[in-house]
Tab-separated table of C-alpha atoms in Angstrom:
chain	number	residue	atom	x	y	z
A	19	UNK	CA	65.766	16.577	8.408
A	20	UNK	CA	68.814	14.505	6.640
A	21	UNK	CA	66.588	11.392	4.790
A	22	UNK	CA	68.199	8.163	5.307
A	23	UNK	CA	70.091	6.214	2.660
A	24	UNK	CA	68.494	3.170	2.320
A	25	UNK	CA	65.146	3.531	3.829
A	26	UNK	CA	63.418	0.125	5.378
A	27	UNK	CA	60.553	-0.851	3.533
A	28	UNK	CA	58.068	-3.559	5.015
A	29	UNK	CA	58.157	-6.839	3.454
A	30	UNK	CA	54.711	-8.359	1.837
A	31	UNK	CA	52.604	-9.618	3.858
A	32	UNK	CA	53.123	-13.592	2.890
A	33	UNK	CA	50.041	-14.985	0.717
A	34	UNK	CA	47.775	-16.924	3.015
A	35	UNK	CA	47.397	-20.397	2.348
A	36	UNK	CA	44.471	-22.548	1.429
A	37	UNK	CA	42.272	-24.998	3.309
A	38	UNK	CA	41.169	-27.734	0.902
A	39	UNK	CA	38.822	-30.875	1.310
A	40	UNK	CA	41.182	-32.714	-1.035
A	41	UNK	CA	43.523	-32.829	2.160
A	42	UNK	CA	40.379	-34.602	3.893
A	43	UNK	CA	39.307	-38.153	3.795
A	44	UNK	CA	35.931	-39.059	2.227
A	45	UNK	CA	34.351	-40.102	5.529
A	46	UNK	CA	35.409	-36.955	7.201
A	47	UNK	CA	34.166	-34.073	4.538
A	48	UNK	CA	31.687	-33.085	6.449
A	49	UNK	CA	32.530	-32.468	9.418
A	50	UNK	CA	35.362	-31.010	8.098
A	51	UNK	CA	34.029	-28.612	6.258
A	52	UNK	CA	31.762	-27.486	8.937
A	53	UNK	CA	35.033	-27.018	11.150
A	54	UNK	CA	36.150	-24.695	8.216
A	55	UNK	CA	32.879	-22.566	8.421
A	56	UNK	CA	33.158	-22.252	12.473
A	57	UNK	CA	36.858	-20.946	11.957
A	58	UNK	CA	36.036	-18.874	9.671
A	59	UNK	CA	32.637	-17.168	9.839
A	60	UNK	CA	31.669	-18.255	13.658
A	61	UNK	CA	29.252	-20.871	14.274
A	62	UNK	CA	27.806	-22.904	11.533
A	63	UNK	CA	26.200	-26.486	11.135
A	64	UNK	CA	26.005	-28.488	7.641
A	65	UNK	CA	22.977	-30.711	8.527
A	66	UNK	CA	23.085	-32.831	5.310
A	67	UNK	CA	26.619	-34.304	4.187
A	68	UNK	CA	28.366	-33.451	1.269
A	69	UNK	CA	28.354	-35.346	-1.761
A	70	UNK	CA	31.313	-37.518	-2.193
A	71	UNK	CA	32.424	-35.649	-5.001
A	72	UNK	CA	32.018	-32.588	-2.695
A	73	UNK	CA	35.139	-30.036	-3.213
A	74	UNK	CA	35.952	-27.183	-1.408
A	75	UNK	CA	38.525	-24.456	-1.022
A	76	UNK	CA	38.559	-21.527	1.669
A	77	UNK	CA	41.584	-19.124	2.977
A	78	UNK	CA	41.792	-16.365	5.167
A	79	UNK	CA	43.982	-13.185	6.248
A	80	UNK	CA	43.411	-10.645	9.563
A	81	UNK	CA	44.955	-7.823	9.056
A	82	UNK	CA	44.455	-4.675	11.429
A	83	UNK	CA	40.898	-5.823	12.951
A	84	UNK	CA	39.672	-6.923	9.283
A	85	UNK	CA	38.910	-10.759	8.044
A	86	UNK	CA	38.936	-11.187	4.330
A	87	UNK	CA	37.701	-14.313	3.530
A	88	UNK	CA	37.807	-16.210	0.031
A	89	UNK	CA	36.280	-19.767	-0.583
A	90	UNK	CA	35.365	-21.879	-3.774
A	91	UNK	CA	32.601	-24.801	-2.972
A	92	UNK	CA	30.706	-27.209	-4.636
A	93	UNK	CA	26.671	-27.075	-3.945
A	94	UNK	CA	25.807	-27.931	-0.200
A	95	UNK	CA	24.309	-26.061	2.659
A	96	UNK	CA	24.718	-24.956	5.920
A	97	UNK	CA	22.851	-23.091	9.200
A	98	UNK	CA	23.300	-20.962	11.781
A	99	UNK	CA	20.472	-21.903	14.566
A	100	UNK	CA	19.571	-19.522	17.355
A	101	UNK	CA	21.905	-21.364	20.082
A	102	UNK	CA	24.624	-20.436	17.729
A	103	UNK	CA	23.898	-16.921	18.156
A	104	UNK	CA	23.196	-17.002	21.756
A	105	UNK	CA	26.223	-18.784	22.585
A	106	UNK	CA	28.516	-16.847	21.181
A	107	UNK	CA	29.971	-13.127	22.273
A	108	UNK	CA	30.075	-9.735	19.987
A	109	UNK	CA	28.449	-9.811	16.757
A	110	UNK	CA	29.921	-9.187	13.339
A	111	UNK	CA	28.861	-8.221	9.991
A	112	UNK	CA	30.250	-9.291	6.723
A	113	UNK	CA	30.669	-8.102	3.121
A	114	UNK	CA	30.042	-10.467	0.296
A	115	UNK	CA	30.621	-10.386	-3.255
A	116	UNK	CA	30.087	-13.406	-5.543
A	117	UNK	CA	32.762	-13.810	-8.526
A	118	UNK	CA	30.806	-16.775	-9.517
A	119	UNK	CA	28.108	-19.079	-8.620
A	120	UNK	CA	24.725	-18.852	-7.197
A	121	UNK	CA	23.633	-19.674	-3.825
A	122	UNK	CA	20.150	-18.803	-1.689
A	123	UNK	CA	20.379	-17.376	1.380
A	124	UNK	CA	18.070	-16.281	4.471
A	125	UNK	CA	18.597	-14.084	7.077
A	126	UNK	CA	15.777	-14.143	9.358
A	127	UNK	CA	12.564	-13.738	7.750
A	128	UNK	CA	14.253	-12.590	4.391
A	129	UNK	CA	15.197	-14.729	1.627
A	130	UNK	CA	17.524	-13.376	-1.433
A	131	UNK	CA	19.071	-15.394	-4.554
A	132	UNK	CA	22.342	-14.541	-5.118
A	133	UNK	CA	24.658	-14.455	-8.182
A	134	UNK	CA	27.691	-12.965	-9.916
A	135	UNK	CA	28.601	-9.307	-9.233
A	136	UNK	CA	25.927	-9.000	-6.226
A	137	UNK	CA	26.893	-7.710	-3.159
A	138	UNK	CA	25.408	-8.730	0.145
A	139	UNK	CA	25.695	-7.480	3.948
A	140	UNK	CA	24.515	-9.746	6.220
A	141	UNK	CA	25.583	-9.370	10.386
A	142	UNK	CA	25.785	-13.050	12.765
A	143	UNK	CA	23.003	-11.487	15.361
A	144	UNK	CA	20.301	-13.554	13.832
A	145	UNK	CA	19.578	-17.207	12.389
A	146	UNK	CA	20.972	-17.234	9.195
A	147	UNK	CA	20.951	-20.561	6.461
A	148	UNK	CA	22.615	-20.891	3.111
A	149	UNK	CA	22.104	-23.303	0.169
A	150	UNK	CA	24.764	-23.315	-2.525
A	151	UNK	CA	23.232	-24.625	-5.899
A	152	UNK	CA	26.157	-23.477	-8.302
A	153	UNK	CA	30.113	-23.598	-7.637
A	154	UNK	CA	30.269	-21.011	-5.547
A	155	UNK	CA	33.614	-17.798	-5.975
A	156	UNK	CA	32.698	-15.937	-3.063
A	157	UNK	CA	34.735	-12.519	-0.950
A	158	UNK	CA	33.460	-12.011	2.672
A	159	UNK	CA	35.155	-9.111	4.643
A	160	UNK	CA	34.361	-9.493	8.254
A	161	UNK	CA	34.532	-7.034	10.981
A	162	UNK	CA	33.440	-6.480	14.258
A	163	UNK	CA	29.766	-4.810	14.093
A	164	UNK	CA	30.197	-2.202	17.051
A	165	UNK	CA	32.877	-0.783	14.478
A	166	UNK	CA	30.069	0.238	11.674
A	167	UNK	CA	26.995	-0.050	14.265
A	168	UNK	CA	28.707	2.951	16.235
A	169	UNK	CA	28.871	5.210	12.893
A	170	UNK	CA	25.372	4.323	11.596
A	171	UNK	CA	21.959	6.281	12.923
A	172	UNK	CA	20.020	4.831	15.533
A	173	UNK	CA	16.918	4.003	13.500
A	174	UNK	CA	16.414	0.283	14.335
A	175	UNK	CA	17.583	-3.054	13.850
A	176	UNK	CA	19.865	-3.874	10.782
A	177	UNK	CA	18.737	-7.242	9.195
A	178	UNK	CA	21.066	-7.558	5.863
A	179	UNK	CA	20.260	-6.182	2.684
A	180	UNK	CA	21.714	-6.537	-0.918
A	181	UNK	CA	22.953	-3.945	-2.790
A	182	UNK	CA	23.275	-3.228	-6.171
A	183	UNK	CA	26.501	-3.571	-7.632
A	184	UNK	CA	26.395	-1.893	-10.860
A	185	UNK	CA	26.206	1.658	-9.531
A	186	UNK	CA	26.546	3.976	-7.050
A	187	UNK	CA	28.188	3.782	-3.783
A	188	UNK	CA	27.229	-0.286	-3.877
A	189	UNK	CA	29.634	-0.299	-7.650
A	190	UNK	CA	32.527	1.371	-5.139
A	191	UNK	CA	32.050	-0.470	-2.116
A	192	UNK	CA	32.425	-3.886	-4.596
A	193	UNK	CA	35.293	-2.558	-6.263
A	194	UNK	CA	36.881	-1.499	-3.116
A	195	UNK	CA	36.639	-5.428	-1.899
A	196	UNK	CA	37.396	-7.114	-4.584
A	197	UNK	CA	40.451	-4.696	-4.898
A	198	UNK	CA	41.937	-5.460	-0.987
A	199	UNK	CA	41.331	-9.157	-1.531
A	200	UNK	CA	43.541	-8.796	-4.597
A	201	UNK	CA	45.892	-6.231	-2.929
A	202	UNK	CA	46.017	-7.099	0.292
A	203	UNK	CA	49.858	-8.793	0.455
A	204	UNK	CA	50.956	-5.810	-1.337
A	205	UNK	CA	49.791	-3.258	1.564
A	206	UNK	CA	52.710	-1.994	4.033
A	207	UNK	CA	52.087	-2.087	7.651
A	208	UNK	CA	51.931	1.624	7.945
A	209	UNK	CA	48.780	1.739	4.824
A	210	UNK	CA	46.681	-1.255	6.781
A	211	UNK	CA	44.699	1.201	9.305
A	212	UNK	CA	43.998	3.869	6.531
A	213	UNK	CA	42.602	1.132	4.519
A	214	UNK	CA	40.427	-0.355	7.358
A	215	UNK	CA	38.894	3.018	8.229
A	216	UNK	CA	38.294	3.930	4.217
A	217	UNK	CA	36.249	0.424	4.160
A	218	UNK	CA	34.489	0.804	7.526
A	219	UNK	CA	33.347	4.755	5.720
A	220	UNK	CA	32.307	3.485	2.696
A	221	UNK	CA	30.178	0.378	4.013
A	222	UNK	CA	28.613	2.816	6.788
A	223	UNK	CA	28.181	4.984	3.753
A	224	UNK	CA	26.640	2.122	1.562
A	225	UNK	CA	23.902	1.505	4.693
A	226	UNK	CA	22.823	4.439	6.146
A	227	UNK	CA	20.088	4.842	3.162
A	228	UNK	CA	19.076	1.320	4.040
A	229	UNK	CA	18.312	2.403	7.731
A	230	UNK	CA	17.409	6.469	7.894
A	231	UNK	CA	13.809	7.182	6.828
A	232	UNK	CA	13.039	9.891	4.817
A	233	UNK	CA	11.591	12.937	7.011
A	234	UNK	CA	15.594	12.060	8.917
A	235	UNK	CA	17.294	13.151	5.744
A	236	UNK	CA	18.290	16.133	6.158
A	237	UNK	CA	19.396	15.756	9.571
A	238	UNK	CA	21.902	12.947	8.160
A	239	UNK	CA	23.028	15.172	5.469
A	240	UNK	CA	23.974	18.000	8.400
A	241	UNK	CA	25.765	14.881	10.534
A	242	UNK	CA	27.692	14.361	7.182
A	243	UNK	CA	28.568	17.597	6.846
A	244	UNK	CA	29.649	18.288	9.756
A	245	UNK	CA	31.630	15.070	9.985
A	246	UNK	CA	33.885	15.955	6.795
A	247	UNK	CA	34.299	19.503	8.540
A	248	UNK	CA	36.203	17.595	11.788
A	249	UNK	CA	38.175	15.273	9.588
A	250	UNK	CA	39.284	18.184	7.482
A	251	UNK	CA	40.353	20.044	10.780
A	252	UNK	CA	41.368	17.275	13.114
A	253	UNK	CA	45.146	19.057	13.229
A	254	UNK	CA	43.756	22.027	14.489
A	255	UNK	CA	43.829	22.090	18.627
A	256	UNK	CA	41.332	24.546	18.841
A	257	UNK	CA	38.872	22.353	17.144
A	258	UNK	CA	35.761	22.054	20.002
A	259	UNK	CA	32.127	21.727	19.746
A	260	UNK	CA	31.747	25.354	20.091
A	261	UNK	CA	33.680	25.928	16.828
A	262	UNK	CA	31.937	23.019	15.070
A	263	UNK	CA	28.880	24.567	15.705
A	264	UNK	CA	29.821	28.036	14.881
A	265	UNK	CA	31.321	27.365	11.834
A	266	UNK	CA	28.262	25.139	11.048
A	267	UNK	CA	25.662	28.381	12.187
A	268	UNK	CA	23.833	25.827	14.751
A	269	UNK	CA	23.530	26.285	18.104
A	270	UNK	CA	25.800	23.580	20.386
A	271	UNK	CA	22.537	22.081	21.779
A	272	UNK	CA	21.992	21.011	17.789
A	273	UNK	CA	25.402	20.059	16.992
A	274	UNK	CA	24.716	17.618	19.861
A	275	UNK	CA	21.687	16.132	19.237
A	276	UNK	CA	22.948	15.367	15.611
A	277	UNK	CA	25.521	12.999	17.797
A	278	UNK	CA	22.823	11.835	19.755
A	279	UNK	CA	21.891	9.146	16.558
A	280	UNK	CA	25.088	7.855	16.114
A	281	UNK	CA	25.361	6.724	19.826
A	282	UNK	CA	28.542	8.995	20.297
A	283	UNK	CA	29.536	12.292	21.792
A	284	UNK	CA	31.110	15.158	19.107
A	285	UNK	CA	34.483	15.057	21.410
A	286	UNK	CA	34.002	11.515	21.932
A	287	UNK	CA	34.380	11.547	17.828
A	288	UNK	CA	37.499	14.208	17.770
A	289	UNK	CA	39.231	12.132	19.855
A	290	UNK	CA	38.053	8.291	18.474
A	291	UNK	CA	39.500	10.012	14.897
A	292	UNK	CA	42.616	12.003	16.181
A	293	UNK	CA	43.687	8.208	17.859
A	294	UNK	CA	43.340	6.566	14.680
A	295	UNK	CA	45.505	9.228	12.458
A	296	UNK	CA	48.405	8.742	15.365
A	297	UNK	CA	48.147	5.281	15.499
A	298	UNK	CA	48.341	4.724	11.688
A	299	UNK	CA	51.715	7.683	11.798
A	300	UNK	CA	53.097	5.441	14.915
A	301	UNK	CA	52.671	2.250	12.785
A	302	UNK	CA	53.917	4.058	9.846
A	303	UNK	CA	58.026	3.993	8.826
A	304	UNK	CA	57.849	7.146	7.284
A	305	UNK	CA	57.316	8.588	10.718
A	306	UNK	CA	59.917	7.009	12.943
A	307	UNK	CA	62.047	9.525	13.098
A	308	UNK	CA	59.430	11.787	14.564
A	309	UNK	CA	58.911	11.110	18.627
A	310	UNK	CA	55.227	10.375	20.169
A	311	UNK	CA	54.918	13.171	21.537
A	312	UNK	CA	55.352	15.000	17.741
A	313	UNK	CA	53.112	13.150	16.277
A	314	UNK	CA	50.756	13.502	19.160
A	315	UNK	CA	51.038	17.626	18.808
A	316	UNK	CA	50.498	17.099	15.092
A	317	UNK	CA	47.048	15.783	15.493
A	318	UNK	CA	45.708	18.169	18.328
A	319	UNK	CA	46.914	16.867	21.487
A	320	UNK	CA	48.909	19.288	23.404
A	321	UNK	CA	49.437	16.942	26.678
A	322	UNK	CA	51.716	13.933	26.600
A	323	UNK	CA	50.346	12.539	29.560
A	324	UNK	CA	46.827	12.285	28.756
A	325	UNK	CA	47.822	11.379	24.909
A	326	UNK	CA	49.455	8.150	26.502
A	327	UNK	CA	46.474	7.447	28.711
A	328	UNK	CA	43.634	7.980	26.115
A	329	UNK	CA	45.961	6.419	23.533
A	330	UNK	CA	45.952	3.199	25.856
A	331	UNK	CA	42.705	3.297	26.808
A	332	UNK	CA	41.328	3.265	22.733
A	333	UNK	CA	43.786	0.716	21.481
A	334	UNK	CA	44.719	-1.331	24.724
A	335	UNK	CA	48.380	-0.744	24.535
A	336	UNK	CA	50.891	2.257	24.684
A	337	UNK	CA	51.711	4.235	22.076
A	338	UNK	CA	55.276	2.976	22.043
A	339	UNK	CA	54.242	-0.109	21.205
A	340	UNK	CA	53.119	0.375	18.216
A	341	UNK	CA	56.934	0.955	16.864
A	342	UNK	CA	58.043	-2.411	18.275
């Protein structure tokens, strides 16, 4: 295949720009700051109003299903009461780190401090309130819940938790945000979906030990395993359950009920990840000269037809448009 001679390469994605109380008059803080909140991270009221030296900063940028958040405040406070949450359609969860600042916050029964370098994962199902009592340098990545809720085992309700920053998968999953915040007008089009399902995989990965009990380890550790066996084999087209589970010496009937806690069927799975690999190649300029149906082929599907159908189906739109 003859490479082009100048090939087209995405322009940055323009810096987003920021919301400021200083554009605000006195009277109208308030209630313009808890307009900023809403827009931003759903439903929330300030009960108290802000000082009148109150200032505040706060952007945002959506970029392939992902929210990344940044906002500087002065101390103040804010709630989310139960006819917030009842009032308002699919639930999210968000990231947070803190740069700087300390603020308190409480998620339902559970109260946490929280300072520089901690890391906090919160979701909007539940009553939540927040106090600021330090200028506040705070990340929140925000996604849809269902995305991580889907990958994570079904051992009960997830209330928030905070992690610890300094090590472990909590150090990488930190690093990782503070990283796309940075980075995030230097990604091309094409790199936005990879990048989406490397966070949604490491934040399932940072709370799976918060949720699985221990006699369930080793029963997680299988799911994992087999897991990184389909990704590694997604291009193969005779990749079934049966194969899994041969490969895996378990009997079908096992391979299954390892699916059975994460709410999802093993070709339910194939397919979910074999969609997401073509739709980040469709997306992708280093793959337009190579048709649907090629790329399709490439990642196991053999039938154009039902590619285009299931394709639609996952993402709400035809393949082809994903080139427009």
């Amino acid at each position: 295949m003859e490479a082009s001679a100048s090939p087209t390469v995405p322009a940055s994605l323009p810096e987003p720009p920021w919301w400021s109380t200083t554009d605000v008059a006195l009277a109208d803080r308030t209630d313009a700051w808890e307009a900023a909140l809403s827009d931003n991270f759903r439903r929330w009221q300030v009960p108290d109003r802000v000082a009148p030296e109150f200032n505040a900063r706060l952007r945002h940028r959506d970029v392939a299903g992902l929210r990344v958040v940044e906002c500087i405040c002065d101390p103040c406070g804010g709630r989310r009461l139960p006819r917030h949450v009842s009032q308002e359609g699919a639930a999210y969860i968000g990231v947070q780190i803190t740069r700087s600042g300390r603020e308190s916050l409480r998620a339902g029964d559970e109260r946490v401090a929280v300072g520089p370098g901690d890391l906090v994962i919160w979701t909007s199902d539940q009553p939540m309130e927040f106090t600021v009592t330090e200028r506040l340098h705070k990340v929140s990545l925000i996604l849809p819940w269902d995305d991580v809720k889907e990958r994570l085992p079904r051992t009960g309700r997830f209330r928030g938790t905070v992690l610890d920053s300094r090590s472990g998968i909590g150090a990488v999953l930190y690093s990782h945000i503070e990283s796309l915040a940075s980075q995030l007008e230097d990604l091309e089009a094409g790199e936005l979906s990879a990048v989406r399902r490397a966070t949604v995989e490491l934040l399932t990965a940072a709370m799976s030990c918060r949720l699985e009990p221990a006699p369930r380890g080793l029963s997680l550790q299988q799911l994992k395993r087999v897991q990184d066996y389909i990704l590694d084999h997604l291009q193969d087209e005779t990749l079934t359950p049966g194969s899994i589970a041969q490969a895996h010496h378990i009997s079908p009937r096992y391979l299954h009920l390892l699916f059975g806690k994460t709410g999802q069927s093993v070709s339910a799975y194939i397919r979910q990840q074999r969609l997401e690999r073509c739709g980040e190649a469709l997306s992708n300029p280093s793959y337009r000269e190579h048709s649907v149906a090629e790329i399709a082929y490439q990642w196991g599907f053999t039938d154009p037809a039902h590619f285009s159908r299931v394709f639609k189906q996952h993402f709400g739109h035809p393949p082809g448009h994903c080139r427009r």
